[in-house]
């Protein structure tokens, strides 16, 4: 079975641009979460979506937004990119949004801002 | 919110020895504690998890222990092998924050052949 798939794998943008990252969850998983991982640190929670609705939001500015589609795939959008947005963006899926559900991660999108 | 601290940040062991990584958490409402292994260029891979109603869980060479009173949990890897070399992250989540995971800062484990 396919795991969590993310695209693209790498992306280079310049300051002020906009970016869209995509995620397909494991088949049967209805909840998708997004995390930002800066080099040398643990992942930080950005959003969780379940049944197309936002279920949680981390401490990130409004430049970050996301959505989930009827097939449970998801997009993360970041506007007005800053140098500090350079990071590995990880998508994780779980069967449902409950607190004790294991999350399975994709390999991420490496975003570099010049 | 929750604060998860992880120690040590780096750990080197000889092949065949045991490795122990420790984490503490701040919020007594946390009730789920997964451990992830992250290899270079890859996403975190779930290796073991424990829920707050259990004190210990084992899966072959990997075990996790949880002390709710002291609010700490540990990962134990026995008979380490070179392929165990990676960065390991602990995490915590609790019912008040849905499925949001709070991660530690990671431990870079090197197993020396």
XYZ file of C-alpha atoms in Angstrom:
227
model
C 0.000 0.000 0.000
C 1.190 3.494 -0.785
C 2.171 5.667 2.115
C 1.656 9.404 2.407
C 2.795 11.071 -0.798
C 3.833 14.700 -1.096
C 4.646 16.879 -4.071
C 6.847 18.449 -5.113
C 9.851 16.991 -3.297
C 11.907 20.161 -3.650
C 10.979 23.735 -4.426
C 12.924 26.971 -4.716
C 11.113 30.293 -4.438
C 12.014 33.925 -3.868
C 10.792 36.242 -1.146
C 7.262 37.524 -1.660
C 6.164 34.648 -3.867
C 3.389 32.183 -3.156
C 3.675 28.392 -2.899
C 1.266 25.442 -2.908
C 2.278 22.078 -1.486
C 0.248 18.921 -2.010
C -0.383 15.797 0.027
C -2.193 12.513 -0.560
C -2.938 10.533 2.606
C -2.755 6.803 3.100
C -5.816 5.132 1.592
C -8.602 5.086 4.173
C -7.125 7.887 6.274
C -9.449 10.851 6.635
C -7.343 13.222 8.714
C -4.384 15.207 7.389
C -1.986 17.345 9.390
C 0.767 19.685 8.232
C 4.031 20.302 10.067
C 7.021 22.571 9.467
C 10.465 21.189 10.301
C 13.330 23.634 10.432
C 16.797 22.109 10.143
C 17.933 20.636 13.438
C 14.544 20.857 15.135
C 11.475 18.724 15.643
C 8.383 19.204 13.477
C 6.011 22.022 14.471
C 2.277 21.691 13.981
C 0.656 23.993 11.415
C -2.837 22.612 10.659
C -5.052 19.593 11.001
C -7.964 18.853 8.669
C -10.682 16.248 8.960
C -13.643 15.810 6.632
C -12.641 19.029 4.847
C -12.843 21.091 8.011
C -10.012 22.662 9.978
C -9.703 20.887 13.328
C -6.610 22.584 14.663
C -4.214 25.412 13.944
C -0.746 25.993 15.313
C 1.003 29.257 16.014
C 1.614 30.304 12.416
C 0.703 33.594 10.691
C -2.297 34.025 8.413
C 0.031 33.752 5.417
C -0.331 30.019 5.949
C -3.575 28.386 4.850
C -4.713 24.922 3.889
C -7.651 22.975 2.630
C -8.770 19.384 2.285
C -10.584 17.945 -0.685
C -13.423 15.381 -0.853
C -10.874 12.628 -1.616
C -9.053 13.616 1.648
C -5.997 14.986 -0.135
C -4.796 18.357 1.052
C -2.983 21.506 -0.001
C -0.877 23.851 2.083
C -0.570 27.406 0.786
C 1.939 29.983 1.933
C 1.715 33.586 0.725
C 4.290 36.385 0.805
C 7.162 34.014 1.413
C 9.889 35.033 3.849
C 13.421 33.708 4.184
C 12.362 32.135 7.481
C 9.830 29.941 5.682
C 12.684 27.818 4.367
C 12.057 24.393 5.874
C 10.908 20.838 5.289
C 7.106 20.749 5.149
C 5.679 17.460 6.283
C 2.244 16.030 5.806
C 0.916 13.326 8.120
C -2.245 11.279 7.860
C -4.261 9.339 10.403
C -7.482 7.365 10.327
C -9.331 10.043 12.257
C -8.515 13.158 14.301
C -8.578 11.699 17.811
C -5.653 12.449 20.133
C -4.305 8.908 20.423
C -4.273 8.112 16.726
C -0.887 7.352 15.162
C 0.166 9.764 12.458
C 2.132 8.581 9.453
C 4.368 11.058 7.697
C 5.359 11.577 4.105
C 8.927 12.433 3.093
C 8.096 16.112 2.876
C 8.645 19.019 0.539
C 11.945 20.835 0.958
C 11.194 24.535 0.440
C 14.081 26.950 -0.056
C 13.503 30.688 -0.155
C 16.130 32.863 -1.861
C 0.556 24.475 25.413
C 2.614 21.341 25.865
C 6.414 21.490 26.128
C 8.442 18.376 25.351
C 12.130 18.212 26.239
C 14.419 15.501 24.884
C 17.868 14.330 25.984
C 20.546 13.738 24.923
C 20.804 15.693 21.677
C 23.522 13.349 20.401
C 24.340 9.771 21.371
C 27.077 7.431 20.152
C 27.119 3.752 21.064
C 29.066 0.693 20.008
C 27.238 -1.851 17.911
C 25.487 -4.320 20.182
C 25.183 -1.903 23.100
C 21.927 -0.363 24.303
C 20.752 3.192 23.695
C 18.361 5.161 25.883
C 16.668 8.438 24.968
C 14.610 10.349 27.513
C 11.788 12.869 27.186
C 9.803 14.917 29.646
C 6.482 16.652 29.091
C 4.787 19.465 30.932
C 1.043 18.922 30.545
C -0.437 16.170 32.692
C -3.358 15.952 30.216
C -1.054 14.419 27.575
C -2.084 10.833 26.965
C -0.356 9.576 23.814
C 3.399 9.353 23.264
C 4.796 8.235 19.895
C 8.447 7.846 18.905
C 9.689 8.540 15.400
C 12.882 7.681 13.550
C 13.999 10.070 10.833
C 16.691 9.152 8.350
C 18.439 11.680 6.162
C 16.180 12.961 3.421
C 13.152 11.093 4.739
C 10.096 11.908 6.779
C 9.658 10.702 10.379
C 8.760 7.017 10.632
C 6.647 5.817 13.562
C 8.567 3.094 15.414
C 6.606 2.655 18.643
C 3.972 4.428 20.679
C 2.455 4.217 24.142
C -0.794 5.391 25.670
C -1.150 6.776 29.150
C -2.945 3.707 30.502
C 0.151 1.579 29.849
C 3.504 1.730 31.644
C 5.672 -0.156 29.186
C 5.505 -1.470 25.646
C 7.993 -3.594 23.751
C 8.463 -4.468 20.098
C 11.463 -6.709 19.435
C 14.585 -4.621 20.185
C 12.633 -1.445 20.945
C 10.812 -0.607 24.164
C 9.174 2.487 25.593
C 8.470 3.210 29.250
C 6.130 5.847 30.654
C 6.101 7.390 34.123
C 2.961 9.536 34.341
C 3.718 10.760 37.844
C 7.095 12.129 36.843
C 5.843 13.062 33.357
C 8.632 11.396 31.498
C 8.967 8.623 28.956
C 11.963 6.843 27.479
C 12.959 4.907 24.382
C 15.202 1.885 24.830
C 16.966 0.222 21.904
C 18.828 -2.994 22.667
C 21.455 -4.787 20.581
C 21.952 -1.696 18.446
C 22.891 -2.090 14.787
C 24.438 0.419 12.354
C 21.059 0.764 10.613
C 19.648 2.163 13.863
C 21.708 5.321 13.206
C 19.235 8.166 12.647
C 17.558 11.075 14.421
C 14.900 10.017 16.910
C 12.026 12.249 18.013
C 9.618 11.842 20.880
C 6.212 13.493 20.807
C 3.159 13.990 22.990
C -0.489 14.769 22.352
C -3.551 15.186 24.521
C -7.293 15.400 24.166
C -7.453 19.163 24.568
C -5.521 19.711 21.349
C -6.997 16.986 19.172
C -4.403 15.183 17.131
C -1.727 17.882 17.365
C 1.662 16.399 18.220
C 4.266 18.311 20.215
C 7.735 17.101 19.287
C 10.998 17.043 21.169
C 14.133 18.513 19.605
C 15.530 15.165 18.496
C 18.422 12.847 19.340
C 21.019 12.007 16.729
C 22.014 8.388 17.353
C 25.203 6.984 15.844
C 25.913 3.267 16.139
C 29.611 2.581 15.639
C 30.365 -0.767 13.931
